[in-house]
PDB file of C-alpha atoms in Angstrom:
ATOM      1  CA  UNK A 289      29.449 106.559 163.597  1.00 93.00           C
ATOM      2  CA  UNK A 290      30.175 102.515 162.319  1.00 93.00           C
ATOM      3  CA  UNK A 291      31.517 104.765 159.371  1.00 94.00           C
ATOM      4  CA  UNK A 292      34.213 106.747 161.290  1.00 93.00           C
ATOM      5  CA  UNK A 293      35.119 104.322 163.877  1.00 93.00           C
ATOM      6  CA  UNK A 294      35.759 101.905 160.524  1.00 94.00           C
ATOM      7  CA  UNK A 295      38.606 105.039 159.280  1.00 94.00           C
ATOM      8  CA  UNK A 296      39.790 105.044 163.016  1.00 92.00           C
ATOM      9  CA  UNK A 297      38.062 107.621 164.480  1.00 92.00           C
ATOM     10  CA  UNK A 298      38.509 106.738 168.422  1.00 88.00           C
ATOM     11  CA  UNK A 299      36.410 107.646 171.665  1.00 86.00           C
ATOM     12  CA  UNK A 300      32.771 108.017 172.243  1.00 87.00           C
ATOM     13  CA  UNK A 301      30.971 109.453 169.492  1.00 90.00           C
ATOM     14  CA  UNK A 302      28.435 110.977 170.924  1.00 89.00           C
ATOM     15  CA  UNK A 303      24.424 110.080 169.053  1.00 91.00           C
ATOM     16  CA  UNK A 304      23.169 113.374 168.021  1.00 90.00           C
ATOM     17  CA  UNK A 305      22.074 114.356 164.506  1.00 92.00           C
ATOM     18  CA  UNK A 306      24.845 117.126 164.681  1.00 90.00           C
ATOM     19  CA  UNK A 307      27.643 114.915 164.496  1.00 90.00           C
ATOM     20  CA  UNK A 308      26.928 114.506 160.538  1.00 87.00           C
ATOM     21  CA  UNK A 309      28.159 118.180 160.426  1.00 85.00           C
ATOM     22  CA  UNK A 310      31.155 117.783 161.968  1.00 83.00           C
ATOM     23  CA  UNK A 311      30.059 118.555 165.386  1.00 85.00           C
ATOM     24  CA  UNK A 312      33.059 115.933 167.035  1.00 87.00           C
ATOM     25  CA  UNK A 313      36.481 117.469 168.468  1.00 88.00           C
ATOM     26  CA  UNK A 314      38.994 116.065 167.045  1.00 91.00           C
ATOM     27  CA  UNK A 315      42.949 117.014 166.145  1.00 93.00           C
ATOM     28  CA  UNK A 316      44.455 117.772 163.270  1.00 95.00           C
ATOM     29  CA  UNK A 317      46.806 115.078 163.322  1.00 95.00           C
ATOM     30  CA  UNK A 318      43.738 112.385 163.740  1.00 94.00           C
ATOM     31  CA  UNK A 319      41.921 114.520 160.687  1.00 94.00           C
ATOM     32  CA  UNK A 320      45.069 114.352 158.745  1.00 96.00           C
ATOM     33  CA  UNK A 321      45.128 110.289 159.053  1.00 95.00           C
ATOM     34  CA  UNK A 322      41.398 109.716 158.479  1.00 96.00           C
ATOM     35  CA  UNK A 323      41.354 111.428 155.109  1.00 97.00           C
ATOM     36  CA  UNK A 324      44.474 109.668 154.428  1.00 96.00           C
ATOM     37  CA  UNK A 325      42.526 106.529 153.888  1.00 97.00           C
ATOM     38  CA  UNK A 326      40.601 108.042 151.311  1.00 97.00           C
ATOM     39  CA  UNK A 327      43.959 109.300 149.552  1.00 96.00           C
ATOM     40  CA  UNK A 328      45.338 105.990 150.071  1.00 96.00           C
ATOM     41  CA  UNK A 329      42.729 104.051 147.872  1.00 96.00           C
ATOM     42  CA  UNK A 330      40.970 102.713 151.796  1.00 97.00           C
ATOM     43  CA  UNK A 331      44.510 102.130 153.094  1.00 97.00           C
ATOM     44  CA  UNK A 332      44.050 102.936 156.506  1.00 96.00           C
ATOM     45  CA  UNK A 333      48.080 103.399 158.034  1.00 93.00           C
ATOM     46  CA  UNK A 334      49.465 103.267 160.832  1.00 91.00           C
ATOM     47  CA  UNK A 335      51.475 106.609 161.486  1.00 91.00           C
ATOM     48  CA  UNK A 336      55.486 106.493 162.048  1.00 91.00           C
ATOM     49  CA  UNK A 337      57.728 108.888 163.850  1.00 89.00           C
ATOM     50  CA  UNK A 338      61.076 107.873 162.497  1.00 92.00           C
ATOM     51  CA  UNK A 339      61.578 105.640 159.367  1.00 91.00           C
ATOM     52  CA  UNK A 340      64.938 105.016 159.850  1.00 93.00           C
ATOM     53  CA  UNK A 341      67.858 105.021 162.000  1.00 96.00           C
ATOM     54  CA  UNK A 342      71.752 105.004 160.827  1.00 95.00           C
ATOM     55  CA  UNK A 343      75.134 105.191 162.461  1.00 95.00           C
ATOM     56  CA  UNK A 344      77.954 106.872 161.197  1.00 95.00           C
ATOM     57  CA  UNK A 345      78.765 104.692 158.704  1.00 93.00           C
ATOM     58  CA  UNK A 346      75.238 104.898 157.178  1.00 92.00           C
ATOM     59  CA  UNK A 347      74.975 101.248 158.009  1.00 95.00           C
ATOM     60  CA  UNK A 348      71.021 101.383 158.777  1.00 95.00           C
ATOM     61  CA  UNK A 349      70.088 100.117 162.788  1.00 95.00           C
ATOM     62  CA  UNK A 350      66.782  99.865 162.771  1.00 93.00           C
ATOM     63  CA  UNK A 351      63.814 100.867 160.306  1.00 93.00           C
ATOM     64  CA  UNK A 352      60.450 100.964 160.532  1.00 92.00           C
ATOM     65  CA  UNK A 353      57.301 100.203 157.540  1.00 88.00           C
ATOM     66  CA  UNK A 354      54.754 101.941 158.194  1.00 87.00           C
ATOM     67  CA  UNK A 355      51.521  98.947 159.030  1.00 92.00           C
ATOM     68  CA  UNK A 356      48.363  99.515 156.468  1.00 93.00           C
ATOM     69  CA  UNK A 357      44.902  98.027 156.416  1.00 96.00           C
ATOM     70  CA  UNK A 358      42.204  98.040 153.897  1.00 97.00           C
ATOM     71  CA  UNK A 359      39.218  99.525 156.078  1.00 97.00           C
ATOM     72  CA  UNK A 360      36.980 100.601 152.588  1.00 97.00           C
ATOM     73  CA  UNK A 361      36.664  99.764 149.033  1.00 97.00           C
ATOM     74  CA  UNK A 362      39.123 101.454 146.607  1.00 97.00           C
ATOM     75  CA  UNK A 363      36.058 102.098 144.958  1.00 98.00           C
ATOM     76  CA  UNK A 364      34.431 103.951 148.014  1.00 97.00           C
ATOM     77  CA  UNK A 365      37.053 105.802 148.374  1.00 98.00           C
ATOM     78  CA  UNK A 366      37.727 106.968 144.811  1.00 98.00           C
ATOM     79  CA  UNK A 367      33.505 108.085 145.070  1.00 98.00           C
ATOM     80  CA  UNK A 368      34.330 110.037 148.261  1.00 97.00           C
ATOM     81  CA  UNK A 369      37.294 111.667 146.531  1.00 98.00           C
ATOM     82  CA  UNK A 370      35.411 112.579 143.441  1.00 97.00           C
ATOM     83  CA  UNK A 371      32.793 114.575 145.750  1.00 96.00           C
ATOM     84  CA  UNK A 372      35.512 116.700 147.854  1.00 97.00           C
ATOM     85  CA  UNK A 373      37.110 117.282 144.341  1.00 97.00           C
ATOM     86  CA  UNK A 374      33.584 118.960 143.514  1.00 95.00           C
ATOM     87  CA  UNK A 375      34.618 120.635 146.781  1.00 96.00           C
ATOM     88  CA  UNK A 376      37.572 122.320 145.398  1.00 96.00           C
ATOM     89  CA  UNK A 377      36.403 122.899 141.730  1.00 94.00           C
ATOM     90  CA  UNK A 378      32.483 124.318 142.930  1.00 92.00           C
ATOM     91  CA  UNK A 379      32.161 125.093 146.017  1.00 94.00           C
ATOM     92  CA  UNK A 380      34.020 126.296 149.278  1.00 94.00           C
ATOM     93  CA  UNK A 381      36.964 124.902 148.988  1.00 96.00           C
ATOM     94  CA  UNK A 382      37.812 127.203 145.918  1.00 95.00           C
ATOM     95  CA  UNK A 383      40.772 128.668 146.812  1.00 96.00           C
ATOM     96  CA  UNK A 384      42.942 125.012 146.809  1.00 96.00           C
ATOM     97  CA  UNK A 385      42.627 125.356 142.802  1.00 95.00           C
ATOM     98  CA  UNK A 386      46.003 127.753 142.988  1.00 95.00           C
ATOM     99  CA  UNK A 387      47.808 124.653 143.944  1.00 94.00           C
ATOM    100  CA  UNK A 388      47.318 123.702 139.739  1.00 93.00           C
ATOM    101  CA  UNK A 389      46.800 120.288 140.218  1.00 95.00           C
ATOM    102  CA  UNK A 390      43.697 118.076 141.383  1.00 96.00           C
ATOM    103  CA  UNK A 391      42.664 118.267 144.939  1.00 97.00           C
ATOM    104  CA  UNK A 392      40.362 116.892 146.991  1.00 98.00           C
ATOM    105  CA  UNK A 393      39.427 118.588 150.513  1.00 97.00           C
ATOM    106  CA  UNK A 394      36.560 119.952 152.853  1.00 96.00           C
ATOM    107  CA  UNK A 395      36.826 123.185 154.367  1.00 96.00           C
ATOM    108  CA  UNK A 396      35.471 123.461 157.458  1.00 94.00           C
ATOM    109  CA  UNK A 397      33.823 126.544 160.256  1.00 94.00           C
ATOM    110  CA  UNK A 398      32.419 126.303 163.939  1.00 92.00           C
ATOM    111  CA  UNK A 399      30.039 128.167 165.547  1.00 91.00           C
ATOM    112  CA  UNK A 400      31.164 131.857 166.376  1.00 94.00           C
ATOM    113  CA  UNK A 401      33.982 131.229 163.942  1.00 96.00           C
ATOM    114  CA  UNK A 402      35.891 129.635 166.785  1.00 95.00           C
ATOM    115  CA  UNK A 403      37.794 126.878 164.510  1.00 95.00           C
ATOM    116  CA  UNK A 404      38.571 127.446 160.823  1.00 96.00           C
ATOM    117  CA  UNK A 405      39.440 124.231 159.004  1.00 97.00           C
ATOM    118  CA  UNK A 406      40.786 122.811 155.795  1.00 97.00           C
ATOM    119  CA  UNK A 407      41.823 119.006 155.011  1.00 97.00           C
ATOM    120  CA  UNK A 408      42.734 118.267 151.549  1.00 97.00           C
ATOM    121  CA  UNK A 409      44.702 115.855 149.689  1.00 97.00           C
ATOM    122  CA  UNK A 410      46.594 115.323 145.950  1.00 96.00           C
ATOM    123  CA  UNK A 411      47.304 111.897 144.973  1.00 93.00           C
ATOM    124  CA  UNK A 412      50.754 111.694 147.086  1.00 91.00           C
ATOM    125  CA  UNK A 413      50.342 113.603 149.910  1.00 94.00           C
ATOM    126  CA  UNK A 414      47.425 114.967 152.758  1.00 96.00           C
ATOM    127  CA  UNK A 415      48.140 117.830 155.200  1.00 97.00           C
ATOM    128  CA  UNK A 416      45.345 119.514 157.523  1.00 97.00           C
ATOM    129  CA  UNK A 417      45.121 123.107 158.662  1.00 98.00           C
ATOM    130  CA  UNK A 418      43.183 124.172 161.793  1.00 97.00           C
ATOM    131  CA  UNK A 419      43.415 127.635 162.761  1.00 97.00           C
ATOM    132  CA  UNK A 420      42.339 128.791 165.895  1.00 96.00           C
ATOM    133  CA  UNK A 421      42.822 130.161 170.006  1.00 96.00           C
ATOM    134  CA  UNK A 422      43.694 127.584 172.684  1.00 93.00           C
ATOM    135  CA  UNK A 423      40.584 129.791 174.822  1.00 94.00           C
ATOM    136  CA  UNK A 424      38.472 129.284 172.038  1.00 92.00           C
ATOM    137  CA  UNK A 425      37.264 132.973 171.205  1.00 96.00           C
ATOM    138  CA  UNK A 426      36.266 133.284 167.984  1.00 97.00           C
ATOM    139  CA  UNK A 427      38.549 134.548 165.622  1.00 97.00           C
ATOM    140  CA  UNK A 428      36.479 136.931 164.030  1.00 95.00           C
ATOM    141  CA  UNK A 429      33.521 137.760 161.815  1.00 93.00           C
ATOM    142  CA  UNK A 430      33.461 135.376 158.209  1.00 93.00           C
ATOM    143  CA  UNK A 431      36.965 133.728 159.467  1.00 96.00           C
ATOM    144  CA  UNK A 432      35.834 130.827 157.438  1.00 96.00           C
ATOM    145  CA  UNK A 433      37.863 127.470 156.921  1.00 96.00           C
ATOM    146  CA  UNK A 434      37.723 128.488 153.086  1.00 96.00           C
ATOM    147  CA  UNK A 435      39.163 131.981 154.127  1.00 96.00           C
ATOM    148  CA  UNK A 436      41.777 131.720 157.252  1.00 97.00           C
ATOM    149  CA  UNK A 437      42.702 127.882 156.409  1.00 97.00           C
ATOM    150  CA  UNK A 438      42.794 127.121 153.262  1.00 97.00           C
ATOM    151  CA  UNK A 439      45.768 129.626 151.879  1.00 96.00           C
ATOM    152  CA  UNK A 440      47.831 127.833 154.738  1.00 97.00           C
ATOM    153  CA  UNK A 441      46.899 124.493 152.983  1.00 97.00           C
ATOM    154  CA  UNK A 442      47.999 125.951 149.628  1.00 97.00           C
ATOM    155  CA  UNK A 443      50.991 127.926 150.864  1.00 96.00           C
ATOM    156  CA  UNK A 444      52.521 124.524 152.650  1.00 96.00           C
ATOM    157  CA  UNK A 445      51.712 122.140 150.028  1.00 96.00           C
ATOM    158  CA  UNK A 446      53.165 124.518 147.014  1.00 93.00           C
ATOM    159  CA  UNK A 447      56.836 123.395 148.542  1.00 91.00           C
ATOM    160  CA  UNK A 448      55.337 119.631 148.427  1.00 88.00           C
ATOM    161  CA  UNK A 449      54.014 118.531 145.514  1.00 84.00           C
ATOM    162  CA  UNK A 450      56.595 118.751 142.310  1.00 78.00           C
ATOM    163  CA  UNK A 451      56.504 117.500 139.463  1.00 82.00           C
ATOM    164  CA  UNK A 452      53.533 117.444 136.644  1.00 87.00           C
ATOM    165  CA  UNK A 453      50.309 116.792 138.353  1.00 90.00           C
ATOM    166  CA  UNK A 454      48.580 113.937 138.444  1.00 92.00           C
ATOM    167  CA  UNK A 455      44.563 113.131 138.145  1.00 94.00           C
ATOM    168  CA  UNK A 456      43.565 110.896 140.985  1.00 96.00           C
ATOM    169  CA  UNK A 457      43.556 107.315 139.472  1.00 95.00           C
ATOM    170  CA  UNK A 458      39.999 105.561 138.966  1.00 96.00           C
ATOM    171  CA  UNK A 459      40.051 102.058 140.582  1.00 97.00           C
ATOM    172  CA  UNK A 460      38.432  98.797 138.522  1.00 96.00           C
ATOM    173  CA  UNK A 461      34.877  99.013 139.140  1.00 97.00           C
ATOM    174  CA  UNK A 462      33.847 102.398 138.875  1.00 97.00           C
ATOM    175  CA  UNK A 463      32.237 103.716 135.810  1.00 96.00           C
ATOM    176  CA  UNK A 464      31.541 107.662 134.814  1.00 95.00           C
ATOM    177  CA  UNK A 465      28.395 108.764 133.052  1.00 94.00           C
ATOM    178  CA  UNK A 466      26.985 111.731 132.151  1.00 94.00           C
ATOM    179  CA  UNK A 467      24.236 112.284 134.193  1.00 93.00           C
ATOM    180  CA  UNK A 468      21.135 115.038 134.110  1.00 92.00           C
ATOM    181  CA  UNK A 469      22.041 117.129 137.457  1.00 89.00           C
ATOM    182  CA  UNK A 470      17.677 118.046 137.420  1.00 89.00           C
ATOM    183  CA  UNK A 471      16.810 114.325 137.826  1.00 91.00           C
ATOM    184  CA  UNK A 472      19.987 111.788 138.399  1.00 91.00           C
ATOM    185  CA  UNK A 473      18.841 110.165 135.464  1.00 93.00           C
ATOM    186  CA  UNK A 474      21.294 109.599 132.552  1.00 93.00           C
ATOM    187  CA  UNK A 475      21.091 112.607 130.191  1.00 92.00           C
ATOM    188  CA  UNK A 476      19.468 112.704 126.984  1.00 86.00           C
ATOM    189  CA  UNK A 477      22.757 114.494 125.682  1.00 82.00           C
ATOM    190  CA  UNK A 478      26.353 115.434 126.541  1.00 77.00           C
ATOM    191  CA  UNK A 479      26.082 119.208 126.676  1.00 80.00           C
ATOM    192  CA  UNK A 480      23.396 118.632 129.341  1.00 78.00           C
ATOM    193  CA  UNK A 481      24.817 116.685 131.547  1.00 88.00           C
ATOM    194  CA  UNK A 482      27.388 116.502 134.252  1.00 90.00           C
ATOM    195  CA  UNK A 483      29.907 113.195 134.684  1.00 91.00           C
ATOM    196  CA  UNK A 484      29.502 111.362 138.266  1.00 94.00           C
ATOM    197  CA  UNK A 485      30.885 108.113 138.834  1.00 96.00           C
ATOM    198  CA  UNK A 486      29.227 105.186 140.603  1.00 97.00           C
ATOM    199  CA  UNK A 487      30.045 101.445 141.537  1.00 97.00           C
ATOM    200  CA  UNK A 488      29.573  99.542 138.343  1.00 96.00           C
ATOM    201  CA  UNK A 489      26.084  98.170 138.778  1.00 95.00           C
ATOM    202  CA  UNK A 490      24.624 100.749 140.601  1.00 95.00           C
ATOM    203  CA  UNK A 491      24.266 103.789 137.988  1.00 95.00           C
ATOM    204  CA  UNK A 492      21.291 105.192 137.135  1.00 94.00           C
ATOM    205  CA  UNK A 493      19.752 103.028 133.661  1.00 92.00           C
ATOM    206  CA  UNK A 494      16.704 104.872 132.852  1.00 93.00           C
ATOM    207  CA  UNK A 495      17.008 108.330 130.552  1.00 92.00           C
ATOM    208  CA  UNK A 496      16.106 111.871 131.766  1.00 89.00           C
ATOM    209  CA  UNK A 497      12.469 112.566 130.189  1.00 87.00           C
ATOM    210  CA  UNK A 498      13.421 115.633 129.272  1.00 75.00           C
ATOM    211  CA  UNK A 499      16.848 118.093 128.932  1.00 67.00           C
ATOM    212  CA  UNK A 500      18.707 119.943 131.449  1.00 58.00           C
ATOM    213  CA  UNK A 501      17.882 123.557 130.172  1.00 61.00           C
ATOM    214  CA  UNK A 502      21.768 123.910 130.225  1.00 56.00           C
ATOM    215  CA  UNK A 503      25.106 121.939 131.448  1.00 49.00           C
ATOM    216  CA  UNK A 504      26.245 123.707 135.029  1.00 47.00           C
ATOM    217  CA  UNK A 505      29.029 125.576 134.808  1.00 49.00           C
ATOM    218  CA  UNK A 506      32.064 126.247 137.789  1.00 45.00           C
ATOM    219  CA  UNK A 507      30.506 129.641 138.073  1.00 41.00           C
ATOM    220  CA  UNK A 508      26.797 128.722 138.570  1.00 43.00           C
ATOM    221  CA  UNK A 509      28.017 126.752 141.860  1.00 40.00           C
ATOM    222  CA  UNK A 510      29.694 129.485 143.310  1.00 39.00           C
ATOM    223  CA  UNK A 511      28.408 128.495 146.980  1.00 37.00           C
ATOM    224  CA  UNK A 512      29.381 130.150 150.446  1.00 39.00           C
ATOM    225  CA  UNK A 513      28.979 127.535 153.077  1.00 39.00           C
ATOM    226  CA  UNK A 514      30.872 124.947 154.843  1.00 47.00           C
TER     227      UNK A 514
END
């Protein structure tokens, strides 16, 4: 709760263990600007309507900045990113890799498939897709977030995102090692291990025992829920 209410989450949050899963209404446009802070290196921002405003001439009247505020670390964020990449690459979020550049994002799926959800981000921009009935019948057996969500994400953020893509950039303090995925301990070798980053200071400094049989592989992860 501390955590959310830090990104700008507003309202009672209520105290149940649910809430961890995403249990909280909430709109798009609030999701949208929440995972923006993680996109923006912990820059939370304040949202504008219009930028600018000109008259005929062009001469500009009045413009608006948008206001930001550091809520988190770059380096929290960056760690938060890294996971919801894992999201995209391994798990449900899956389908956001036919954007062809790196993306981070959560899909996300209600009870009764009422709500189907995807919020992702690339390093420039963050968009949020909720799909779903204003009487809140469900839309249908395995409507997931990963199925009736996140094509919309892809779809709108193909006519986005030019250019040659960009990795999201590692902030000063954060180290990657190659860790054993059976233990968390640093792997005896490279081919057994996985990379994970971590706060300088805080990685693991004692070696696996033994081997990871094998080093996971995008297709041993292929999991199915939100």
């Amino acid at each position: 709760i501390d955590f959310a209410q830090t990104l700008g989450v507003e309202g009672d949050l209520p105290r149940d263990l649910t809430l961890a899963l995403g249990s909280l209404s909430i709109t798009p446009f609030d999701l949208a600007l929440r995972y923006s802070v993680f996109a923006n290196g912990g820059l939370k921002i304040k949202p504008i309507a219009i930028k600018y405003i000109t008259d005929t001439k062009g001469r500009i009247l009045e413009s608006n900045e948008p206001e930001q505020e550091e809520v988190i670390s770059p380096q929290t964020a960056f760690l938060i990113t890294s996971m919801m990449e894992d999201v995209v690459k391994y798990g449900t979020g899956w389908k956001a890799k036919a954007l062809g550049r790196p993306v981070a994002g959560k899909t996300g799926t209600t009870n009764e498939y009422k709500d189907a959800w995807f919020v992702g981000y690339t390093p420039h921009l963050t968009a949020a897709v909720w799909v779903g009935f204003d009487d809140m019948r469900p839309l249908g057996s395995q409507e997931t977030g990963a199925r009736a969500a996140s094509p919309i994400w892809v779809n709108f953020m193909k006519n986005f995102t030019p250019g040659e893509p960009e990795e999201f950039p590692v902030p000063e303090g954060i180290v990657g090692i190659m860790i054993d995925p059976a233990t968390g301990l640093l792997a005896r070798d490279v081919l057994s291990g996985v990379r994970e980053y971590f706060k300088a200071g805080t990685e693991p400094r004692q070696v696996s025992p033994v081997s990871a049989p094998r080093k996971i592989k995008e297709k041993d992860t292929n999991l199915n829920f939100d």
